[in-house]
Short mmCIF file of C-alpha atoms and ligand atoms in Angstrom, two decimals:
data_model
loop_
_atom_site.label_atom_id
_atom_site.label_comp_id
_atom_site.label_asym_id
_atom_site.label_seq_id
_atom_site.Cartn_x
_atom_site.Cartn_y
_atom_site.Cartn_z
CA UNK V 6 14.46 -8.54 34.53
CA UNK V 7 15.34 -9.00 30.81
CA UNK V 8 16.75 -5.93 28.93
CA UNK V 9 14.89 -5.90 26.04
CA UNK V 10 15.25 -3.32 22.78
CA UNK V 11 12.13 -1.17 23.14
CA UNK V 12 9.06 -1.20 25.13
CA UNK V 13 6.02 0.94 23.75
CA UNK V 14 3.45 1.58 26.44
CA UNK V 15 -0.28 2.97 25.41
CA UNK V 16 -3.62 3.17 27.03
CA UNK V 17 -4.45 1.12 24.72
CA UNK V 18 -2.91 -2.23 22.34
CA UNK V 19 -5.25 -3.04 19.44
CA UNK V 20 -3.37 -6.34 18.57
CA UNK V 21 -5.67 -7.03 15.39
CA UNK V 22 -4.87 -10.49 15.56
CA UNK V 23 -7.62 -13.37 15.50
CA UNK V 24 -9.72 -12.52 18.28
CA UNK V 25 -8.94 -8.65 17.66
CA UNK V 26 -7.67 -8.64 21.69
CA UNK V 27 -7.84 -4.90 22.66
CA UNK V 28 -4.89 -4.35 25.81
CA UNK V 29 -6.38 -1.62 28.02
CA UNK V 30 -2.87 -0.01 29.39
CA UNK V 31 -0.91 -2.13 27.87
CA UNK V 32 2.51 -2.34 26.01
CA UNK V 33 4.63 -4.50 23.41
CA UNK V 34 7.98 -5.52 24.17
CA UNK V 35 10.49 -5.39 20.86
CA UNK V 36 13.68 -7.62 20.88
CA UNK V 37 16.08 -7.18 17.87
CA UNK V 38 13.32 -6.61 14.78
CA UNK V 39 10.51 -8.89 16.18
CA UNK V 40 7.88 -8.48 18.73
CA UNK V 41 9.06 -10.44 22.17
CA UNK V 42 5.20 -10.62 24.17
CA UNK V 43 2.27 -8.27 24.05
CA UNK V 44 0.22 -7.69 27.56
CA UNK V 45 -1.02 -5.81 30.49
CA UNK V 46 1.80 -2.65 31.68
CA UNK V 47 1.78 -3.54 34.92
CA UNK V 48 3.13 -7.29 34.09
CA UNK V 49 5.47 -6.12 31.26
CA UNK V 50 7.05 -3.42 33.48
CA UNK V 51 7.73 -6.12 35.80
CA UNK V 52 9.46 -8.55 34.09
CA UNK V 53 11.36 -6.53 31.32
CA UNK V 54 13.72 -3.24 31.02
CA UNK V 55 14.82 -0.91 28.63
CA UNK V 56 16.85 1.64 27.40
CA UNK V 57 14.67 2.75 24.81
CA UNK V 58 10.92 2.97 26.68
CA UNK V 59 8.51 5.02 24.46
CA UNK V 60 5.58 6.45 27.46
CA UNK V 61 1.98 5.46 26.70
CA UNK V 62 -0.30 8.20 28.31
CA UNK V 63 -2.80 9.31 25.96
CA UNK V 64 -2.02 6.93 23.16
CA UNK V 65 -2.82 4.14 21.44
CA UNK V 66 -0.45 1.43 20.17
CA UNK V 67 -1.44 -0.41 16.65
CA UNK V 68 0.10 -2.33 13.98
CA UNK V 69 1.44 -0.27 11.03
CA UNK V 70 -0.72 0.18 7.99
CA UNK V 71 -0.12 -1.09 5.12
CA UNK V 72 -0.27 0.49 1.37
CA UNK V 73 -1.21 -2.02 -0.84
CA UNK V 74 -1.31 0.00 -4.04
CA UNK V 75 0.92 2.98 -5.18
CA UNK V 76 3.19 4.22 -7.70
CA UNK V 77 5.06 6.08 -4.94
CA UNK V 78 7.33 8.24 -7.17
CA UNK V 79 4.39 9.51 -8.95
CA UNK V 80 4.09 11.97 -5.80
CA UNK V 81 6.14 14.54 -7.83
CA UNK V 82 3.20 14.57 -10.38
CA UNK V 83 0.99 15.48 -7.49
CA UNK V 84 -1.68 18.16 -8.98
CA UNK V 85 0.14 17.91 -12.13
CA UNK V 86 -3.34 17.19 -13.97
CA UNK V 87 -6.89 16.95 -12.36
CA UNK V 88 -10.48 16.97 -13.09
CA UNK V 89 -10.15 14.58 -16.11
CA UNK V 90 -11.12 10.98 -17.35
CA UNK V 91 -8.63 8.40 -16.54
CA UNK V 92 -7.75 7.73 -20.15
CA UNK V 93 -7.17 11.37 -21.29
CA UNK V 94 -5.26 12.06 -17.65
CA UNK V 95 -3.13 9.03 -18.65
CA UNK V 96 -2.86 9.34 -22.27
CA UNK V 97 -2.39 13.39 -22.68
CA UNK V 98 -0.85 14.19 -19.27
CA UNK V 99 0.79 11.37 -16.85
CA UNK V 100 2.42 9.33 -19.67
CA UNK V 101 3.88 12.12 -21.32
CA UNK V 102 5.00 13.39 -18.27
CA UNK V 103 6.72 10.34 -17.41
CA UNK V 104 8.21 10.12 -20.45
CA UNK V 105 9.35 13.28 -20.51
CA UNK V 106 11.10 12.84 -16.74
CA UNK V 107 11.45 9.36 -15.29
CA UNK V 108 15.01 8.50 -14.24
CA UNK V 109 16.69 7.11 -11.39
CA UNK V 110 17.68 10.15 -10.23
CA UNK V 111 13.87 11.12 -10.21
CA UNK V 112 12.61 8.13 -8.31
CA UNK V 113 15.01 8.07 -5.97
CA UNK V 114 14.42 11.58 -5.38
CA UNK V 115 10.59 11.07 -5.35
CA UNK V 116 10.67 8.11 -3.10
CA UNK V 117 12.04 10.27 -0.45
CA UNK V 118 9.36 12.25 -0.43
CA UNK V 119 6.91 9.57 -0.84
CA UNK V 120 8.21 7.38 2.25
CA UNK V 121 7.78 10.83 4.29
CA UNK V 122 4.55 10.88 3.50
CA UNK V 123 3.80 8.05 4.40
CA UNK V 124 5.73 7.06 7.27
CA UNK V 125 4.38 10.24 9.16
CA UNK V 126 0.69 8.76 8.16
CA UNK V 127 1.63 5.65 10.44
CA UNK V 128 2.16 3.36 6.86
CA UNK V 129 4.97 0.92 7.41
CA UNK V 130 4.54 -1.25 4.05
CA UNK V 131 4.23 -0.46 0.77
CA UNK V 132 3.38 -2.12 -2.39
CA UNK V 133 4.37 -0.61 -5.24
CA UNK V 134 4.15 -0.81 -9.12
CA UNK V 135 6.41 1.41 -11.32
CA UNK V 136 9.70 1.42 -13.05
CA UNK V 137 13.65 1.92 -12.05
CA UNK V 138 12.53 0.11 -8.85
CA UNK V 139 16.00 -0.53 -8.08
CA UNK V 140 16.55 3.10 -7.37
CA UNK V 141 13.01 3.05 -5.46
CA UNK V 142 14.58 0.50 -3.25
CA UNK V 143 17.70 1.80 -2.25
CA UNK V 144 16.03 4.80 -1.33
CA UNK V 145 13.13 3.38 0.62
CA UNK V 146 16.16 0.86 2.49
CA UNK V 147 17.99 3.77 3.48
CA UNK V 148 15.06 5.57 4.89
CA UNK V 149 13.86 2.55 6.38
CA UNK V 150 10.70 1.49 5.25
CA UNK V 151 9.09 -1.98 4.17
CA UNK V 152 8.47 -2.18 0.57
CA UNK V 153 7.00 -4.60 -1.96
CA UNK V 154 8.78 -3.25 -5.40
CA UNK V 155 6.65 -4.40 -8.36
CA UNK V 156 8.51 -3.78 -11.75
CA UNK V 157 6.19 -2.68 -14.48
CA UNK V 158 5.83 -4.54 -17.43
CA UNK V 159 4.42 -3.24 -20.46
CA UNK V 160 3.85 -4.44 -24.44
CA UNK V 161 4.72 -0.87 -25.00
CA UNK V 162 7.97 1.34 -25.18
CA UNK V 163 8.50 3.79 -22.50
CA UNK V 164 11.80 5.79 -21.17
CA UNK V 165 12.75 2.03 -18.85
CA UNK V 166 12.37 -0.37 -21.81
CA UNK V 167 12.16 -0.87 -25.33
CA UNK V 168 10.20 -3.99 -25.66
CA UNK V 169 8.21 -6.53 -23.51
CA UNK V 170 11.50 -8.61 -23.36
CA UNK V 171 13.62 -5.72 -22.17
CA UNK V 172 10.99 -5.35 -19.32
CA UNK V 173 11.17 -8.55 -17.89
CA UNK V 174 14.80 -8.88 -18.41
CA UNK V 175 15.23 -5.53 -15.83
CA UNK V 176 12.88 -7.72 -13.88
CA UNK V 177 14.46 -10.61 -13.92
CA UNK V 178 17.79 -8.66 -13.09
CA UNK V 179 16.06 -6.77 -10.16
CA UNK V 180 14.35 -9.77 -8.65
CA UNK V 181 17.84 -11.49 -8.54
CA UNK V 182 19.57 -7.96 -6.82
CA UNK V 183 17.03 -7.95 -4.02
CA UNK V 184 15.82 -11.37 -3.14
CA UNK V 185 15.78 -11.80 0.74
CA UNK V 186 16.56 -8.12 1.25
CA UNK V 187 14.82 -7.94 4.79
CA UNK V 188 13.08 -4.98 4.00
CA UNK V 189 12.57 -5.12 0.30
CA UNK V 190 10.51 -7.29 -1.30
CA UNK V 191 10.93 -7.43 -5.37
CA UNK V 192 7.80 -8.18 -7.36
CA UNK V 193 6.58 -8.64 -11.23
CA UNK V 194 3.74 -6.34 -12.10
CA UNK V 195 2.50 -6.69 -15.39
CA UNK V 196 0.89 -3.38 -15.53
CA UNK V 197 -3.49 -4.25 -16.54
CA UNK V 198 -4.77 -6.99 -18.84
CA UNK V 199 -5.23 -3.76 -22.06
CA UNK V 200 -1.58 -3.00 -21.66
CA UNK V 201 0.14 -6.83 -21.66
CA UNK V 202 -1.33 -9.55 -23.85
CA UNK V 203 -1.76 -13.01 -22.49
CA UNK V 204 1.46 -13.82 -23.79
CA UNK V 205 3.24 -10.97 -21.22
CA UNK V 206 1.18 -12.11 -18.13
CA UNK V 207 2.35 -15.40 -18.81
CA UNK V 208 5.68 -14.51 -19.13
CA UNK V 209 5.48 -12.19 -16.20
CA UNK V 210 3.65 -15.63 -13.77
CA UNK V 211 6.39 -17.58 -14.91
CA UNK V 212 8.78 -15.01 -13.85
CA UNK V 213 7.43 -14.69 -10.46
CA UNK V 214 6.57 -18.59 -10.16
CA UNK V 215 10.47 -19.44 -10.97
CA UNK V 216 11.73 -17.10 -8.16
CA UNK V 217 9.10 -17.14 -5.69
CA UNK V 218 8.25 -13.65 -5.73
CA UNK V 219 4.55 -11.45 -5.69
CA UNK V 220 2.60 -10.59 -8.58
CA UNK V 221 1.07 -7.04 -9.11
CA UNK V 222 -1.98 -5.90 -11.37
CA UNK V 223 -4.37 -3.73 -12.17
CA UNK V 224 -7.26 -5.47 -12.85
CA UNK V 225 -11.02 -4.36 -13.99
CA UNK V 226 -10.35 -0.31 -13.16
CA UNK V 227 -12.81 1.17 -15.38
CA UNK V 228 -16.07 -0.41 -17.34
CA UNK V 229 -13.94 0.90 -20.50
CA UNK V 230 -11.23 -1.76 -19.00
CA UNK V 231 -14.39 -4.30 -19.10
CA UNK V 232 -15.32 -3.17 -22.58
CA UNK V 233 -11.96 -3.52 -24.13
CA UNK V 234 -11.36 -7.11 -22.35
CA UNK V 235 -14.61 -8.37 -23.45
CA UNK V 236 -13.63 -7.20 -27.45
CA UNK V 237 -10.64 -8.90 -27.52
CA UNK V 238 -10.77 -12.10 -25.77
CA UNK V 239 -14.48 -12.66 -25.08
CA UNK V 240 -14.00 -12.94 -21.59
CA UNK V 241 -14.28 -10.64 -18.58
CA UNK V 242 -11.12 -9.41 -17.04
CA UNK V 243 -11.02 -11.89 -14.27
CA UNK V 244 -12.34 -14.76 -16.32
CA UNK V 245 -9.54 -14.12 -18.85
CA UNK V 246 -6.77 -14.33 -16.21
CA UNK V 247 -8.70 -17.23 -14.97
CA UNK V 248 -8.61 -18.55 -18.73
CA UNK V 249 -4.83 -18.06 -19.09
CA UNK V 250 -4.11 -19.76 -15.15
CA UNK V 251 -2.35 -16.28 -13.95
CA UNK V 252 -5.03 -15.91 -10.71
CA UNK V 253 -3.60 -17.68 -7.05
CA UNK V 254 -2.93 -16.44 -3.69
CA UNK V 255 0.46 -14.72 -5.07
CA UNK V 256 -1.46 -12.03 -6.95
CA UNK V 257 -2.52 -8.61 -5.73
CA UNK V 258 -4.89 -7.20 -7.87
CA UNK V 259 -5.73 -3.39 -7.66
CA UNK V 260 -9.13 -1.55 -7.78
CA UNK V 261 -11.47 -4.30 -9.02
CA UNK V 262 -14.19 -1.94 -9.40
CA UNK V 263 -16.03 -3.46 -12.32
CA UNK V 264 -16.37 -7.32 -11.15
CA UNK V 265 -19.60 -9.27 -11.28
CA UNK V 266 -20.56 -12.15 -9.07
CA UNK V 267 -18.87 -14.90 -10.32
CA UNK V 268 -15.71 -12.86 -11.09
CA UNK V 269 -15.65 -12.29 -6.96
CA UNK V 270 -16.03 -15.95 -6.73
CA UNK V 271 -13.09 -16.70 -8.62
CA UNK V 272 -11.38 -13.88 -6.47
CA UNK V 273 -12.37 -15.34 -3.62
CA UNK V 274 -11.44 -19.36 -4.60
CA UNK V 275 -8.16 -18.40 -6.16
CA UNK V 276 -7.11 -16.71 -2.74
CA UNK V 277 -6.37 -13.30 -4.48
CA UNK V 278 -5.68 -10.16 -2.70
CA UNK V 279 -7.51 -7.03 -3.55
CA UNK V 280 -6.24 -3.64 -2.90
CA UNK V 281 -9.45 -0.99 -3.01
CA UNK V 282 -8.47 2.22 -3.82
CA UNK V 283 -11.68 4.09 -2.91
CA UNK V 284 -10.48 8.09 -3.23
CA UNK V 285 -8.62 7.53 -6.61
CA UNK V 286 -11.44 5.77 -7.74
CA UNK V 287 -14.01 8.56 -6.91
CA UNK V 288 -11.68 11.03 -8.14
CA UNK V 289 -11.05 9.70 -11.43
CA UNK V 290 -15.14 8.21 -11.47
CA UNK V 291 -14.21 4.60 -12.24
CA UNK V 292 -16.92 3.56 -10.38
CA UNK V 293 -17.62 1.73 -7.26
CA UNK V 294 -16.04 -1.83 -6.41
CA UNK V 295 -18.19 -4.22 -4.41
CA UNK V 296 -16.20 -4.28 -1.41
CA UNK V 297 -19.01 -5.52 1.29
CA UNK V 298 -19.68 -8.39 -1.22
CA UNK V 299 -16.07 -9.42 -2.06
CA UNK V 300 -15.28 -9.41 1.79
CA UNK V 301 -18.78 -11.56 2.31
CA UNK V 302 -17.94 -14.14 -0.16
CA UNK V 303 -13.86 -14.22 1.61
CA UNK V 304 -11.80 -12.16 -0.44
CA UNK V 305 -9.02 -10.16 1.18
CA UNK V 306 -9.52 -6.87 0.52
CA UNK V 307 -6.88 -4.12 1.89
CA UNK V 308 -6.60 -0.46 1.22
CA UNK V 309 -4.59 1.38 -1.99
CA UNK V 310 -3.87 4.88 -2.38
CA UNK V 311 -2.75 4.34 -5.65
CA UNK V 312 -0.67 7.26 -7.27
CA UNK V 313 -0.45 10.48 -5.73
CA UNK V 314 -1.57 12.10 -9.00
CA UNK V 315 -4.87 10.67 -8.74
CA UNK V 316 -5.78 11.05 -5.19
CA UNK V 317 -3.60 13.09 -4.43
CA UNK V 318 -2.05 12.55 -0.62
CA UNK V 319 -1.01 8.79 0.35
CA UNK V 320 -3.10 8.63 3.53
CA UNK V 321 -4.62 5.43 4.62
CA UNK V 322 -6.49 7.04 7.69
CA UNK V 323 -8.48 9.17 5.20
CA UNK V 324 -9.07 5.81 2.90
CA UNK V 325 -10.46 4.33 5.98
CA UNK V 326 -12.95 7.30 6.49
CA UNK V 327 -13.90 7.42 3.47
CA UNK V 328 -14.00 3.90 2.47
CA UNK V 329 -16.58 2.86 5.50
CA UNK V 330 -18.63 5.84 4.65
CA UNK V 331 -19.05 5.90 0.79
CA UNK V 332 -19.99 2.13 1.43
CA UNK V 333 -22.82 2.50 4.01
CA UNK V 334 -23.99 5.34 1.93
CA UNK V 335 -24.05 2.94 -1.67
CA UNK V 336 -25.54 0.15 0.19
CA UNK V 337 -27.97 2.37 2.48
CA UNK V 338 -26.61 0.25 5.52
CA UNK V 339 -25.05 1.89 7.77
CA UNK V 340 -23.97 -1.40 9.88
CA UNK V 341 -21.66 -2.04 6.57
CA UNK V 342 -17.94 -1.88 6.86
CA UNK V 343 -17.83 -1.41 10.68
CA UNK V 344 -14.67 0.15 12.27
CA UNK V 345 -13.05 -2.82 13.41
CA UNK V 346 -13.44 -4.42 9.95
CA UNK V 347 -11.99 -1.18 7.95
CA UNK V 348 -8.88 -1.74 10.45
CA UNK V 349 -8.09 -5.17 9.48
CA UNK V 350 -7.80 -4.10 5.80
CA UNK V 351 -5.79 -2.07 6.42
CA UNK V 352 -3.47 -3.85 9.06
CA UNK V 353 -3.97 -7.72 8.76
CA UNK V 354 -5.62 -8.31 5.84
CA UNK V 355 -3.43 -5.87 4.05
CA UNK V 356 -0.49 -7.93 5.04
CA UNK V 357 -2.02 -10.83 4.21
CA UNK V 358 -2.84 -9.41 0.39
CA UNK V 359 0.36 -8.70 0.58
CA UNK V 360 1.53 -12.01 1.20
CA UNK V 361 3.25 -11.08 4.61
CA UNK V 362 0.55 -12.68 6.58
CA UNK V 363 2.70 -14.65 8.74
CA UNK V 364 4.98 -11.77 9.31
CA UNK V 365 3.44 -8.40 10.04
CA UNK V 366 -0.23 -7.13 10.21
CA UNK V 367 -0.75 -7.62 13.68
CA UNK V 368 0.78 -7.18 17.45
CA UNK V 369 1.32 -10.90 18.19
CA UNK V 370 4.79 -12.71 19.34
CA UNK V 371 7.22 -13.23 16.86
CA UNK V 372 5.54 -10.82 13.97
CA UNK V 373 7.92 -8.36 13.01
CA UNK V 374 7.43 -5.32 15.01
CA UNK V 375 6.13 -2.55 12.67
CA UNK V 376 4.39 -0.63 15.14
CA UNK V 377 3.05 2.37 15.33
CA UNK V 378 1.28 4.96 18.30
CA UNK V 379 -1.21 7.79 17.58
CA UNK V 380 -1.56 10.75 20.36
CA UNK V 381 -5.22 10.89 21.58
CA UNK V 382 -5.05 14.03 23.70
CA UNK V 383 -6.46 16.46 20.51
CA UNK V 384 -9.61 18.21 20.32
CA UNK V 385 -10.82 16.19 17.52
CA UNK V 386 -10.26 12.58 19.27
CA UNK V 387 -12.10 13.57 22.79
CA UNK V 388 -13.83 12.19 24.60
CA UNK V 389 -13.20 8.38 23.91
CA UNK V 390 -16.13 6.03 24.05
CA UNK V 391 -14.97 3.33 21.43
CA UNK V 392 -10.96 3.11 20.28
CA UNK V 393 -11.75 1.86 16.81
CA UNK V 394 -14.40 4.61 15.97
CA UNK V 395 -11.61 7.09 16.56
CA UNK V 396 -8.94 5.52 14.78
CA UNK V 397 -11.10 4.78 11.52
CA UNK V 398 -13.24 7.97 11.64
CA UNK V 399 -11.53 10.78 13.51
CA UNK V 400 -7.88 10.73 13.62
CA UNK V 401 -5.55 12.07 10.92
CA UNK V 402 -1.93 11.44 9.54
CA UNK V 403 -0.79 14.17 12.01
CA UNK V 404 -2.35 12.31 14.64
CA UNK V 405 0.54 9.65 14.29
CA UNK V 406 3.52 9.85 16.77
CA UNK V 407 5.69 6.94 16.69
CA UNK V 408 6.84 4.58 13.65
CA UNK V 409 8.80 1.48 14.17
CA UNK V 410 9.67 -0.35 11.25
CA UNK V 411 11.57 -4.01 11.43
CA UNK V 412 11.98 -2.88 15.28
CA UNK V 413 13.30 0.38 14.17
CA UNK V 414 12.11 3.54 15.10
CA UNK V 415 11.78 5.56 12.11
CA UNK V 416 9.55 8.32 12.84
CA UNK V 417 9.77 9.50 16.47
CA UNK V 418 7.61 12.60 17.92
CA UNK V 419 6.38 12.70 14.46
CA UNK V 420 9.58 13.12 12.84
CA UNK V 421 11.44 11.58 10.86
CA UNK V 422 14.52 9.81 12.29
CA UNK V 423 16.44 8.72 8.99
CA UNK V 424 16.65 11.66 6.54
CA UNK V 425 15.84 15.57 6.95
CA UNK V 426 12.48 16.56 6.56
CA UNK V 427 13.16 19.84 5.19
CA UNK V 428 15.77 19.15 2.46
CA UNK V 429 13.37 16.13 1.17
CA UNK V 430 10.69 19.21 0.87
CA UNK V 431 13.41 21.37 -0.81
CA UNK V 432 14.27 18.60 -3.34
CA UNK V 433 10.81 17.95 -4.46
CA UNK V 434 10.44 22.00 -5.02
CA UNK V 435 13.40 22.15 -7.38
CA UNK V 436 11.99 19.00 -9.64
CA UNK V 437 8.55 20.52 -9.71
CA UNK V 438 10.49 24.07 -10.80
CA UNK V 439 11.97 22.40 -13.31
CA UNK V 440 9.07 20.12 -14.78
CA UNK V 441 6.69 23.24 -14.79
CA UNK V 442 9.52 25.53 -16.90
CA UNK V 443 9.19 22.31 -19.48
CA UNK V 444 5.57 22.06 -19.72
ZN1 ZN A 17 -2.48 1.94 -9.96
#
């Protein structure tokens, strides 16, 4: 018998590998921070022993979910302003609140709440774009979550920097400090085409290339943005980025709502990852991204929650269900975005879009052990004919039971193991009192 660090059993193991192998009565063996083997329970149990065995009756085991676009610290602005057009929401509410409140302390406390919410909903990796990412990195690492942290770049001053040069200097320092970390991947995140001129975009790209780190940008989120970019550069947003040599497989583009066929072809050709933010797009009435067309063209489309101020939660399971249903209705075709495709978007394609395709996103030998289990012993998950159907159309965040990141159990029986949950909620309420008092 081989002694290993953990064995996770389940009635079903959804590997999400190339052939979408499902192991009925299966197990995943973890050694160190990686997956040693997946297989049938009866084979695994005669080959391996461990002091740490997660029993699997009534459980499904699957790769951790990946949130490829968020501004995690915005959880502290959850519900601060709703039911407004994007420009008014940003200019009159979100940016003033950020200018008043953002600081390393704010970010550090807010990231605790964001990670707690995401982990308890089965998210093991998030891809962020925000400010004071050093504080975010320290908190995410302390909690034990995997994160790609993009330092925001803008052409106008905010509390975190006074000019483009300073944003880029901050970003370079952050990249130098964190490159090579086991859990945190630094990233350069020019905000969008209407907030970053071509020179800032070129410099962001050069910086990312210099250090071999990813780029993260908002792209074609609203019709207004397309008109604005057309009037400034005489090109549509994706064409503009192509024109300045920005697009490649290192780029993750959030939204891509208003993209035309030739732009979709460009995104596919340049292997750009796309974060589809269905609920944010619905709430801000930004439009409907052509997800089915992008997938048909070979674009790697994944799920982002966007910030909690425009969603208002960080729940990939609900993004999955909503996305499948909305796109079926839009295309008047119920076969569009079937449950297997949706779960691929949330797992392996999410990892590929983030640049982690060789390391996470599926349960395969040698990949990092980012694994979750979902408890099927629930009224809304009974009876069971098709396990993919339940995960996509019926499961809730509260059904997530075990969450392992990088070989460590971070959520056990639905409870965060690394920090005190009540204390995190208490801190959030105290910040809310302060913010409300100052409004
Ligand atoms: Zn966003």
